[in-house]
Each structure stands twice: as C-alpha cells, then as structure tokens.
Amino acid sequence: MTLKGKRILLGLTGGIAAFKAAQLVRSLAKAGCDVRVVMTEAACRFITPVTMQALSGQRVYTDLWDPSLPDNMAHIELSRDRDLIVVAPASADFMAKAARGLADDLLSTLVLARRCGLLLAPAMNVEMWQNPATRRNVKRLRDDGVVLAGPASGDQACGETGMGRMLEAEQIVAEVEAFFQPRLLTGMHVLVTAGPTVEPIDPVRAITNASSGKMGYAVARAAREAGASVTLVSGPTALEVPVGVKRIGVRTAQEMFDAVKRSVDGADIFISVAAVADYRVASASAQKIKKAGRKGMTLELTENPDILAYVAGLKKPPFCVGFAAESENLAAHAMEKRSSKRIPLLAANLAQEALGADDNALTLFDDAGEHKLGRGPKLDQARKLVAHISAMLGKKGKAGRAQA
Ligand code: C5P
C-alpha cells in the first residue's frame, strides 16, 4: 500500500462538507497513514474535534495559542515531521488566505510554515467557486505548486447545482496516493481504451465479453497520477471514472473506433486495454427476433476494425501499447501479436486469471524480451506498466509532485 507510514496533517476548515472528513480520516488511517488533525474555529461548528480525535486516535489541535505544546510553537512542531498537509474541506476563505500567505490561525500558520506539500480539497458554493477572486486564488495556488483535488460538479448542500462539491473521501485518498507517485509522464497526452464492447444482435440482445474494465481504468488512473492528461474511451462498465480523467463512453467496437479516431490527434501514448469484439453481427435486427418455431439459428458475423492496428499504422503514431488476454501459450501468442500489430510494447495476461479480477500478473514484451511484473493489484500493475513505458520513452521522472 503506497500510503503506509505516510505522515499526514489533515486540516479542516468551515464547510458543510466537513462531515466527509470523518470518513477521510478513517480511510487514511486504514491505509496506514499517521494522521494529525487540525481544525479551524469554523470547522468546529460543523463537526466536533471529539469525532476527529476518536477516528484519528490522536489529539486534535484547534488553537494557535496552546500552552501545552513545546515552546508554544505549534505552527512549527505540527508540520515539521509531515509528508503532506491535506486541507479538506478547503473553504473559499481558506484558499484566499493560503493564496496570499496569511497566517491568522493555527491551520493557516501551519500551512505557511510548512516544508512539505499541500493538497487542498475545495468545497464551496458554485458562485463562490466561479467568482473571479476564487479563480485568481486557484491560479495563484497552482502556480505555487499547491495541488487541488476537485472540486466536483453536482448537487450542493445549499440546494444549488454546479462546481464546488468536495470530492468523496475515497477520491481524496486516491488523490493523496497520486501525490506520492513519480511524475513520469508530465505533459504527455495518453489515450486509453478500456472495458468490453457490446455488439447488438437485436434491440435487446448483444454479443459481449467478460471484461470488467478494471485494468484499463487502473491504467488511466496510473497515467494521470504520473502527470499525463488522459482520455479514456470506455465500453460499458460499472466503474467510477478516476478523478481528472476524461471519459468517453461507447458501446460498440465501431463507436470505440470512431471515438479513438477523434481523440488520437495529439496523443503521445495509446494504450489499448479494451477487449474489443473481433466480430459484430453483420446486420443486427431492428426488431426483437422471435423464437417462433425456430429449432436453431445462425448469426452471420463480420469483422470489426482493429483499432490498435489502425493507430499503430498511422503516419505519425503515438507510442502504442497493446494488451493480450490469452488462455494458453501466453508468450508465443503475445510475441506473435506484438509483431503482427507492429507495436513496441505488449502486456499479456492469462484471461482466466485477469478477467473481472482485482489482481493481475502482467508480462510485458518489448524488443528487449520478456518482463514479468509479478502478481498484484491492477493499480500496482498499471503503475509498473507506466514506469516501463516512461523508461522506454527515455523520460526521467521527478519523485513526487512539485512541492511548495
Ligand atoms: O488481436 P487481439 O484482439 O488479441 O489483440 C488484442 C489487442 O488489440 C488489445 O490491445 C486490444 O485492445 C486491441 N484490439 C483492438 N481492436 C480490435 C481487436 C483488438 O484495438 N478490433
């Protein structure tokens, strides 16, 4: 687990989203973080320090003038051994303060005195988020190397709808994990396909496969963590879109092909994880096919476009990575596939082990031969794949995100 042993200072400012911080502190602690909580006066109006104390298993700090701290220098002591300060919720007021370097309470003082990174999870009304003053503050914070996690768009506690909703606790945990990943693909555009395709037989029936999309979504997340801008063309899945990833939903192989053709311009890397149906029904029925007296039936299939081969065959193709799910003879099939599709890198796995599972054991095939990634969660496998791609592209990454 990437967060094990990480020392986090979690700051809460005043906002109704403070209730999500209870889940956040719990999840961070469960992931193995050492979490110290600091709350502003306004945060204490929304959720009590007792709740945060019980969930973090640590004393909660609220006061800049706490005489029980050594030398009464809480703003130094509390931030010195931390790997990251996370402020969630980060109110518009707090962001304004942090952007200007004000330090008039414990949390803002700690933020100003920090040596570690700062990640803010904004939470505010849509008008506040869109206000030019907040826009200015967001830009200034980003310029200073502060990481913003969210906000998301949706229903707000005030009854309005729009940008400003704080991310959910698990999404913030994912953003904290991302913070600690090496930035191996900064500035690159990565196009990923994921999931199954669904090829209609008639309006209610279809040919599909058992791909869950988990591997492709993990690859999209890992690429984005590495600093890339990521477009994910996805067949139908029940998965949540990783934060910061642009998803284009499709159903059929033809739709996936069209979406890839529209998105491939400017892509530096194309990672084709989708389990694309090789064939579709030649002429899908417009009406539901009736059983009526049939003893059997034959469906005529026609070949789908090979999306990966098309992209690899472009005049100036992006760096192409294929996936192969085989049921036997993994290495032989994988090597044959890599050369027939003329791609520099192919990731192979056994279909019976990989499809729908949370773990995987990828083997990578490139010009240098075979590289086994070992068995592990799909996100770990995806991160290793990203590291391999980056090494092949000769890009050197910087450990962690830019720190303020
Ligand atoms: O030939 P096969 O389907 O086994 O190749 C698998 C690789 O090719 C995967 O990367 C898959 O995403 C891609 N593919 C594709 N379009 C197809 C079939 C497969 O992009 N029609």
CSV table of C-alpha atoms and ligand atoms in Angstrom, one decimal:
chain,number,residue,atom,x,y,z
A,1,MET,CA,0.0,0.0,0.0
A,2,THR,CA,1.5,3.3,-1.1
A,3,LEU,CA,0.3,5.3,1.9
A,4,LYS,CA,1.7,3.1,4.6
A,5,GLY,CA,3.7,5.1,7.1
A,6,LYS,CA,2.9,8.4,5.4
A,7,ARG,CA,2.6,11.3,7.9
A,8,ILE,CA,-0.4,13.5,7.0
A,9,LEU,CA,-1.6,16.6,8.6
A,10,LEU,CA,-5.3,16.9,7.9
A,11,GLY,CA,-6.8,20.4,8.2
A,12,LEU,CA,-10.5,21.0,8.3
A,13,THR,CA,-12.0,24.4,7.6
A,14,GLY,CA,-15.6,25.6,7.9
A,15,GLY,CA,-18.0,24.0,5.4
A,16,ILE,CA,-20.8,21.5,5.5
A,17,ALA,CA,-18.5,19.0,3.6
A,18,ALA,CA,-16.6,18.7,6.9
A,19,PHE,CA,-18.8,15.6,7.6
A,20,LYS,CA,-16.9,13.9,4.8
A,21,ALA,CA,-13.6,14.5,6.7
A,22,ALA,CA,-14.7,11.9,9.3
A,23,GLN,CA,-14.7,9.2,6.6
A,24,LEU,CA,-11.5,10.7,5.1
A,25,VAL,CA,-9.5,10.4,8.4
A,26,ARG,CA,-10.7,6.9,8.8
A,27,SER,CA,-9.7,5.9,5.3
A,28,LEU,CA,-6.3,7.5,5.6
A,29,ALA,CA,-5.7,5.8,9.0
A,30,LYS,CA,-6.8,2.5,7.5
A,31,ALA,CA,-4.4,2.9,4.6
A,32,GLY,CA,-1.6,3.1,7.2
A,33,CYS,CA,-1.1,6.9,7.5
A,34,ASP,CA,-0.3,8.6,10.7
A,35,VAL,CA,-2.9,11.4,10.7
A,36,ARG,CA,-2.8,14.5,12.9
A,37,VAL,CA,-5.9,16.7,12.7
A,38,VAL,CA,-6.1,20.5,12.9
A,39,MET,CA,-9.4,22.2,12.8
A,40,THR,CA,-10.3,25.9,12.4
A,41,GLU,CA,-12.8,27.5,14.6
A,42,ALA,CA,-15.4,27.4,11.8
A,43,ALA,CA,-14.7,23.7,11.2
A,44,CYS,CA,-15.6,23.0,14.8
A,45,ARG,CA,-19.1,24.4,14.2
A,46,PHE,CA,-19.7,21.7,11.6
A,47,ILE,CA,-18.1,18.7,13.2
A,48,THR,CA,-16.6,18.3,16.7
A,49,PRO,CA,-13.0,17.7,17.5
A,50,VAL,CA,-14.1,14.7,19.6
A,51,THR,CA,-15.2,12.9,16.4
A,52,MET,CA,-11.9,13.6,14.6
A,53,GLN,CA,-10.0,12.6,17.7
A,54,ALA,CA,-11.8,9.3,18.0
A,55,LEU,CA,-11.3,8.5,14.3
A,56,SER,CA,-7.6,9.5,14.1
A,57,GLY,CA,-6.7,8.1,17.5
A,58,GLN,CA,-4.7,11.3,18.1
A,59,ARG,CA,-5.3,14.6,19.9
A,60,VAL,CA,-6.9,17.2,17.7
A,61,TYR,CA,-5.4,20.7,17.5
A,62,THR,CA,-7.5,23.8,17.2
A,63,ASP,CA,-5.6,26.6,18.9
A,64,LEU,CA,-2.6,28.7,17.8
A,65,TRP,CA,-2.0,29.7,21.5
A,66,ASP,CA,-1.9,26.2,23.0
A,67,PRO,CA,0.4,26.4,26.1
A,68,SER,CA,0.7,22.6,26.3
A,69,LEU,CA,2.8,22.4,23.1
A,70,PRO,CA,6.6,22.6,23.5
A,71,ASP,CA,7.7,26.3,23.3
A,72,ASN,CA,4.2,27.1,22.2
A,73,MET,CA,5.4,26.8,18.6
A,74,ALA,CA,2.6,24.6,17.4
A,75,HIS,CA,2.8,26.0,13.9
A,76,ILE,CA,6.4,24.7,13.6
A,77,GLU,CA,6.1,21.5,15.6
A,78,LEU,CA,3.0,20.2,14.0
A,79,SER,CA,4.1,20.5,10.4
A,80,ARG,CA,7.8,19.6,10.7
A,81,ASP,CA,7.6,15.8,10.5
A,82,ARG,CA,4.7,15.7,8.0
A,83,ASP,CA,4.9,14.3,4.4
A,84,LEU,CA,1.9,16.2,3.3
A,85,ILE,CA,-0.7,18.7,4.5
A,86,VAL,CA,-4.3,17.9,3.3
A,87,VAL,CA,-7.0,20.5,3.8
A,88,ALA,CA,-10.4,19.0,3.3
A,89,PRO,CA,-12.7,20.8,3.2
A,90,ALA,CA,-10.8,23.8,2.0
A,91,SER,CA,-13.3,26.8,2.1
A,92,ALA,CA,-13.1,29.7,-0.3
A,93,ASP,CA,-11.9,31.8,2.6
A,94,PHE,CA,-9.1,29.4,3.5
A,95,MET,CA,-8.0,29.3,-0.1
A,96,ALA,CA,-7.9,33.1,-0.3
A,97,LYS,CA,-5.7,33.1,2.9
A,98,ALA,CA,-3.4,30.4,1.6
A,99,ALA,CA,-3.0,32.1,-1.7
A,100,ARG,CA,-2.0,35.3,-0.1
A,101,GLY,CA,0.2,33.8,2.6
A,102,LEU,CA,-1.9,35.0,5.5
A,103,ALA,CA,-1.5,33.2,8.9
A,104,ASP,CA,-4.0,34.3,11.4
A,105,ASP,CA,-5.0,30.9,13.0
A,106,LEU,CA,-3.3,27.6,13.6
A,107,LEU,CA,-4.1,25.9,10.3
A,108,SER,CA,-3.1,28.9,8.1
A,109,THR,CA,0.0,29.4,10.1
A,110,LEU,CA,1.0,25.7,9.7
A,111,VAL,CA,0.4,25.9,6.0
A,112,LEU,CA,2.6,29.0,5.7
A,113,ALA,CA,5.4,27.4,7.8
A,114,ARG,CA,5.3,24.0,6.0
A,115,ARG,CA,8.2,22.4,4.3
A,116,CYS,CA,6.0,19.6,2.8
A,117,GLY,CA,3.5,19.6,0.0
A,118,LEU,CA,0.0,21.0,0.3
A,119,LEU,CA,-3.2,19.4,-1.2
A,120,LEU,CA,-6.5,21.2,-1.0
A,121,ALA,CA,-9.9,19.7,-1.5
A,122,PRO,CA,-12.1,22.8,-2.2
A,123,ALA,CA,-15.7,22.8,-1.0
A,124,MET,CA,-17.9,25.8,-1.6
A,125,ASN,CA,-21.0,27.2,-3.3
A,126,VAL,CA,-20.9,27.2,-7.1
A,127,GLU,CA,-21.0,31.1,-7.2
A,128,MET,CA,-18.1,31.3,-4.8
A,129,TRP,CA,-16.1,28.8,-6.9
A,130,GLN,CA,-16.8,30.8,-10.1
A,131,ASN,CA,-16.1,34.2,-8.5
A,132,PRO,CA,-13.1,35.9,-10.2
A,133,ALA,CA,-11.5,36.3,-6.8
A,134,THR,CA,-11.5,32.5,-6.3
A,135,ARG,CA,-10.4,31.9,-9.9
A,136,ARG,CA,-7.4,34.2,-9.1
A,137,ASN,CA,-6.7,32.4,-5.9
A,138,VAL,CA,-6.8,29.0,-7.6
A,139,LYS,CA,-4.4,30.1,-10.2
A,140,ARG,CA,-2.0,31.6,-7.7
A,141,LEU,CA,-2.1,28.4,-5.5
A,142,ARG,CA,-1.4,26.2,-8.6
A,143,ASP,CA,1.4,28.5,-9.6
A,144,ASP,CA,2.8,28.0,-6.1
A,145,GLY,CA,2.8,24.2,-6.6
A,146,VAL,CA,-0.3,23.6,-4.4
A,147,VAL,CA,-2.3,20.6,-5.6
A,148,LEU,CA,-6.1,20.9,-5.9
A,149,ALA,CA,-8.1,17.8,-5.6
A,150,GLY,CA,-11.5,18.6,-7.1
A,151,PRO,CA,-14.0,20.1,-6.7
A,152,ALA,CA,-16.6,18.0,-8.5
A,153,SER,CA,-19.8,19.2,-10.0
A,154,GLY,CA,-23.2,18.2,-8.7
A,155,ASP,CA,-25.9,18.9,-6.1
A,156,GLN,CA,-24.8,21.3,-3.4
A,157,ALA,CA,-25.9,21.4,0.3
A,158,CYS,CA,-27.4,24.9,-0.4
A,159,GLY,CA,-29.8,23.4,-2.9
A,160,GLU,CA,-27.9,24.8,-6.0
A,161,THR,CA,-26.1,22.7,-8.6
A,162,GLY,CA,-22.7,23.1,-10.1
A,163,MET,CA,-18.9,23.1,-9.4
A,164,GLY,CA,-17.9,23.3,-5.8
A,165,ARG,CA,-18.8,19.9,-4.3
A,166,MET,CA,-16.0,18.4,-2.3
A,167,LEU,CA,-14.7,15.1,-3.7
A,168,GLU,CA,-15.8,12.0,-1.8
A,169,ALA,CA,-13.4,10.7,0.9
A,170,GLU,CA,-12.2,7.8,-1.3
A,171,GLN,CA,-11.5,10.1,-4.2
A,172,ILE,CA,-9.4,12.4,-1.9
A,173,VAL,CA,-7.5,9.3,-0.6
A,174,ALA,CA,-6.8,8.4,-4.3
A,175,GLU,CA,-5.5,12.0,-4.8
A,176,VAL,CA,-3.3,11.7,-1.8
A,177,GLU,CA,-1.9,8.5,-3.2
A,178,ALA,CA,-1.4,10.2,-6.6
A,179,PHE,CA,0.6,12.9,-4.8
A,180,PHE,CA,3.3,10.4,-3.9
A,181,GLN,CA,3.6,8.9,-7.3
A,182,PRO,CA,6.6,9.8,-9.5
A,183,ARG,CA,5.7,12.3,-12.3
A,184,LEU,CA,6.9,10.1,-15.1
A,185,LEU,CA,4.6,11.3,-17.9
A,186,THR,CA,4.3,15.0,-17.2
A,187,GLY,CA,3.0,17.0,-20.1
A,188,MET,CA,2.0,13.9,-22.1
A,189,HIS,CA,-1.3,13.1,-23.6
A,190,VAL,CA,-2.4,9.5,-23.1
A,191,LEU,CA,-5.3,7.8,-24.8
A,192,VAL,CA,-6.6,4.6,-23.2
A,193,THR,CA,-9.3,2.2,-24.3
A,194,ALA,CA,-11.0,0.0,-21.7
A,195,GLY,CA,-13.8,-2.4,-21.0
A,196,PRO,CA,-15.8,-4.7,-23.3
A,197,THR,CA,-17.6,-3.7,-26.4
A,198,VAL,CA,-21.3,-4.7,-26.9
A,199,GLU,CA,-22.3,-5.7,-30.4
A,200,PRO,CA,-26.1,-5.8,-30.9
A,201,ILE,CA,-28.0,-8.7,-32.3
A,202,ASP,CA,-31.4,-7.0,-32.0
A,203,PRO,CA,-32.7,-4.2,-29.7
A,204,VAL,CA,-32.5,-6.4,-26.6
A,205,ARG,CA,-29.7,-8.9,-27.2
A,206,ALA,CA,-26.0,-8.5,-27.8
A,207,ILE,CA,-22.6,-10.2,-28.1
A,208,THR,CA,-20.2,-9.0,-25.4
A,209,ASN,CA,-17.4,-10.4,-23.2
A,210,ALA,CA,-16.4,-10.7,-19.6
A,211,SER,CA,-14.0,-7.7,-19.5
A,212,SER,CA,-14.8,-5.6,-16.3
A,213,GLY,CA,-12.7,-2.6,-17.4
A,214,LYS,CA,-10.7,-2.7,-14.2
A,215,MET,CA,-7.3,-3.0,-15.8
A,216,GLY,CA,-8.0,-0.2,-18.3
A,217,TYR,CA,-9.3,2.1,-15.6
A,218,ALA,CA,-6.3,1.4,-13.5
A,219,VAL,CA,-4.0,2.2,-16.4
A,220,ALA,CA,-5.9,5.5,-17.0
A,221,ARG,CA,-5.5,6.4,-13.3
A,222,ALA,CA,-1.8,5.5,-13.2
A,223,ALA,CA,-1.1,7.6,-16.3
A,224,ARG,CA,-2.9,10.5,-14.8
A,225,GLU,CA,-1.1,10.1,-11.5
A,226,ALA,CA,2.1,10.2,-13.5
A,227,GLY,CA,1.2,13.7,-14.7
A,228,ALA,CA,-0.3,12.9,-18.1
A,229,SER,CA,-3.6,14.3,-19.4
A,230,VAL,CA,-5.7,11.2,-20.0
A,231,THR,CA,-8.6,10.4,-22.3
A,232,LEU,CA,-10.4,7.1,-21.6
A,233,VAL,CA,-12.6,5.6,-24.3
A,234,SER,CA,-14.6,3.1,-22.4
A,235,GLY,CA,-17.1,0.4,-23.2
A,236,PRO,CA,-20.0,-0.1,-20.7
A,237,THR,CA,-18.7,-0.7,-17.2
A,238,ALA,CA,-19.9,0.0,-13.7
A,239,LEU,CA,-16.6,1.6,-12.7
A,240,GLU,CA,-16.1,5.1,-11.3
A,241,VAL,CA,-14.1,7.3,-13.6
A,242,PRO,CA,-10.7,8.2,-12.0
A,243,VAL,CA,-10.5,11.8,-10.8
A,244,GLY,CA,-9.0,14.0,-13.5
A,245,VAL,CA,-9.6,11.6,-16.4
A,246,LYS,CA,-11.8,12.5,-19.4
A,247,ARG,CA,-14.1,9.6,-20.2
A,248,ILE,CA,-15.8,9.0,-23.5
A,249,GLY,CA,-18.5,6.3,-23.2
A,250,VAL,CA,-19.1,4.0,-26.1
A,251,ARG,CA,-20.9,0.7,-26.7
A,252,THR,CA,-19.8,-1.0,-29.9
A,253,ALA,CA,-16.3,-1.6,-31.5
A,254,GLN,CA,-17.3,0.8,-34.3
A,255,GLU,CA,-18.2,3.5,-31.8
A,256,MET,CA,-14.9,2.9,-30.0
A,257,PHE,CA,-13.0,3.1,-33.3
A,258,ASP,CA,-14.8,6.5,-34.1
A,259,ALA,CA,-14.0,7.9,-30.6
A,260,VAL,CA,-10.4,6.8,-30.9
A,261,LYS,CA,-10.0,8.4,-34.3
A,262,ARG,CA,-11.5,11.6,-33.0
A,263,SER,CA,-9.2,11.6,-29.9
A,264,VAL,CA,-5.9,10.3,-31.2
A,265,ASP,CA,-4.6,13.5,-32.6
A,266,GLY,CA,-2.0,14.9,-30.2
A,267,ALA,CA,-1.8,11.7,-28.2
A,268,ASP,CA,1.8,10.7,-27.2
A,269,ILE,CA,0.8,7.3,-26.0
A,270,PHE,CA,-2.0,4.9,-26.9
A,271,ILE,CA,-2.7,2.1,-24.5
A,272,SER,CA,-5.3,-0.3,-25.9
A,273,VAL,CA,-6.6,-2.3,-23.0
A,274,ALA,CA,-10.2,-2.7,-24.2
A,275,ALA,CA,-11.4,-6.2,-25.0
A,276,VAL,CA,-12.8,-5.2,-28.5
A,277,ALA,CA,-15.0,-7.7,-30.1
A,278,ASP,CA,-13.3,-9.0,-33.2
A,279,TYR,CA,-16.7,-9.5,-34.9
A,280,ARG,CA,-20.1,-8.0,-35.0
A,281,VAL,CA,-23.4,-9.2,-36.3
A,282,ALA,CA,-23.5,-8.4,-40.0
A,283,SER,CA,-27.0,-7.0,-39.9
A,284,ALA,CA,-28.5,-6.5,-36.5
A,285,SER,CA,-32.2,-6.8,-36.5
A,286,ALA,CA,-34.2,-3.6,-35.9
A,287,GLN,CA,-36.9,-5.6,-34.2
A,288,LYS,CA,-36.6,-8.2,-31.5
A,289,ILE,CA,-36.0,-11.6,-33.1
A,290,LYS,CA,-38.9,-14.0,-32.3
A,291,LYS,CA,-38.3,-17.6,-31.3
A,292,ALA,CA,-41.5,-18.7,-33.2
A,293,GLY,CA,-40.9,-22.3,-34.3
A,294,ARG,CA,-37.1,-22.0,-34.9
A,295,LYS,CA,-35.1,-25.0,-33.8
A,296,GLY,CA,-31.8,-23.2,-34.2
A,297,MET,CA,-30.4,-20.1,-35.9
A,298,THR,CA,-27.2,-18.9,-37.4
A,299,LEU,CA,-25.8,-15.4,-36.9
A,300,GLU,CA,-23.6,-14.0,-39.7
A,301,LEU,CA,-20.7,-12.1,-38.3
A,302,THR,CA,-18.5,-9.6,-39.9
A,303,GLU,CA,-15.1,-8.4,-38.9
A,304,ASN,CA,-14.7,-5.2,-36.7
A,305,PRO,CA,-11.9,-2.7,-37.4
A,306,ASP,CA,-8.8,-3.4,-35.5
A,307,ILE,CA,-8.4,-0.2,-33.6
A,308,LEU,CA,-4.9,-0.8,-32.3
A,309,ALA,CA,-3.6,-1.8,-35.7
A,310,TYR,CA,-5.1,1.3,-37.2
A,311,VAL,CA,-3.5,3.6,-34.6
A,312,ALA,CA,-0.1,1.8,-34.9
A,313,GLY,CA,-0.4,2.2,-38.7
A,314,LEU,CA,-0.9,6.0,-38.6
A,315,LYS,CA,1.8,8.1,-40.3
A,316,LYS,CA,2.9,9.5,-37.0
A,317,PRO,CA,1.6,7.0,-34.5
A,318,PRO,CA,1.7,7.6,-30.8
A,319,PHE,CA,3.7,5.1,-28.7
A,320,CYS,CA,1.4,2.1,-28.9
A,321,VAL,CA,0.8,-0.4,-26.1
A,322,GLY,CA,-1.3,-3.5,-26.8
A,323,PHE,CA,-2.9,-5.9,-24.3
A,324,ALA,CA,-3.4,-9.6,-24.9
A,325,ALA,CA,-5.6,-11.9,-22.9
A,326,GLU,CA,-4.7,-15.5,-23.8
A,327,SER,CA,-6.0,-18.7,-22.4
A,328,GLU,CA,-2.8,-20.7,-23.2
A,329,ASN,CA,0.7,-20.3,-24.7
A,330,LEU,CA,1.0,-16.7,-23.4
A,331,ALA,CA,4.5,-15.9,-24.5
A,332,ALA,CA,4.2,-17.3,-28.0
A,333,HIS,CA,0.8,-15.6,-28.7
A,334,ALA,CA,2.0,-12.4,-27.2
A,335,MET,CA,5.1,-12.2,-29.2
A,336,GLU,CA,3.3,-13.0,-32.4
A,337,LYS,CA,0.7,-10.3,-31.6
A,338,ARG,CA,3.3,-7.7,-30.9
A,339,SER,CA,5.0,-8.2,-34.2
A,340,SER,CA,1.8,-8.6,-36.3
A,341,LYS,CA,0.4,-5.3,-34.9
A,342,ARG,CA,3.8,-3.7,-35.2
A,343,ILE,CA,3.7,-2.2,-31.7
A,344,PRO,CA,6.7,-1.6,-29.4
A,345,LEU,CA,5.1,-2.9,-26.3
A,346,LEU,CA,2.5,-5.6,-25.4
A,347,ALA,CA,1.2,-6.5,-22.0
A,348,ALA,CA,-0.1,-10.1,-21.8
A,349,ASN,CA,-2.1,-11.9,-19.1
A,350,LEU,CA,-4.0,-15.1,-18.8
A,351,ALA,CA,-7.6,-14.4,-19.5
A,352,GLN,CA,-8.9,-16.9,-16.8
A,353,GLU,CA,-6.8,-15.0,-14.2
A,354,ALA,CA,-7.3,-11.5,-15.3
A,355,LEU,CA,-10.9,-11.1,-16.4
A,356,GLY,CA,-13.0,-9.3,-13.8
A,357,ALA,CA,-10.4,-9.9,-11.0
A,358,ASP,CA,-8.8,-7.2,-8.8
A,359,ASP,CA,-5.3,-8.7,-9.1
A,360,ASN,CA,-3.4,-9.5,-12.2
A,361,ALA,CA,0.1,-10.8,-13.3
A,362,LEU,CA,1.2,-9.0,-16.4
A,363,THR,CA,4.1,-10.0,-18.6
A,364,LEU,CA,5.5,-7.2,-20.8
A,365,PHE,CA,7.0,-8.0,-24.2
A,366,ASP,CA,9.2,-5.5,-26.0
A,367,ASP,CA,12.4,-5.5,-28.1
A,368,ALA,CA,14.5,-6.4,-25.1
A,369,GLY,CA,12.4,-9.5,-24.4
A,370,GLU,CA,10.0,-10.5,-21.6
A,371,HIS,CA,9.5,-8.7,-18.3
A,372,LYS,CA,7.3,-10.3,-15.6
A,373,LEU,CA,5.6,-7.7,-13.3
A,374,GLY,CA,4.8,-10.3,-10.6
A,375,ARG,CA,1.3,-10.6,-9.2
A,376,GLY,CA,-0.5,-7.7,-7.6
A,377,PRO,CA,-3.5,-5.3,-7.6
A,378,LYS,CA,-4.3,-4.0,-11.0
A,379,LEU,CA,-3.4,-0.4,-10.0
A,380,ASP,CA,0.1,-1.6,-9.0
A,381,GLN,CA,0.5,-3.4,-12.3
A,382,ALA,CA,-0.7,-0.3,-14.1
A,383,ARG,CA,1.9,1.9,-12.3
A,384,LYS,CA,4.6,-0.6,-13.2
A,385,LEU,CA,3.4,-0.5,-16.8
A,386,VAL,CA,3.6,3.3,-16.8
A,387,ALA,CA,7.1,3.2,-15.4
A,388,HIS,CA,8.1,0.8,-18.1
A,389,ILE,CA,6.6,3.0,-20.8
A,390,SER,CA,8.3,6.0,-19.4
A,391,ALA,CA,11.7,4.2,-19.3
A,392,MET,CA,11.1,3.1,-22.9
A,393,LEU,CA,10.4,6.7,-23.9
A,394,GLY,CA,13.6,7.7,-22.1
A,395,LYS,CA,11.8,10.2,-19.9
A,396,LYS,CA,13.1,10.7,-16.4
A,397,GLY,CA,10.6,11.4,-13.7
A,398,LYS,CA,10.8,13.6,-10.7
A,399,ALA,CA,9.8,11.9,-7.4
A,400,GLY,CA,6.5,13.2,-6.1
A,401,ARG,CA,4.7,16.3,-7.2
A,402,ALA,CA,6.3,19.8,-7.2
A,403,GLN,CA,6.3,20.9,-3.6
A,404,ALA,CA,5.7,24.5,-2.5
B,1,C5P,O1,-5.9,-9.5,-31.7
B,1,C5P,P1,-6.3,-9.3,-30.3
B,1,C5P,O2,-7.7,-8.9,-30.2
B,1,C5P,O3,-6.0,-10.4,-29.4
B,1,C5P,O4,-5.4,-8.1,-29.8
B,1,C5P,C1,-5.6,-7.5,-28.5
B,1,C5P,C2,-5.1,-6.1,-28.6
B,1,C5P,O5,-5.7,-5.4,-29.7
B,1,C5P,C3,-5.7,-5.3,-27.4
B,1,C5P,O6,-4.8,-4.3,-27.1
B,1,C5P,C4,-7.0,-4.8,-27.9
B,1,C5P,O7,-7.4,-3.6,-27.2
B,1,C5P,C5,-6.7,-4.5,-29.4
B,1,C5P,N1,-7.8,-4.6,-30.3
B,1,C5P,C6,-8.3,-3.5,-31.0
B,1,C5P,N2,-9.3,-3.7,-31.9
B,1,C5P,C7,-9.8,-4.9,-32.2
B,1,C5P,C8,-9.3,-6.0,-31.5
B,1,C5P,C9,-8.3,-5.8,-30.6
B,1,C5P,O8,-7.8,-2.4,-30.7
B,1,C5P,N3,-10.8,-5.0,-33.0
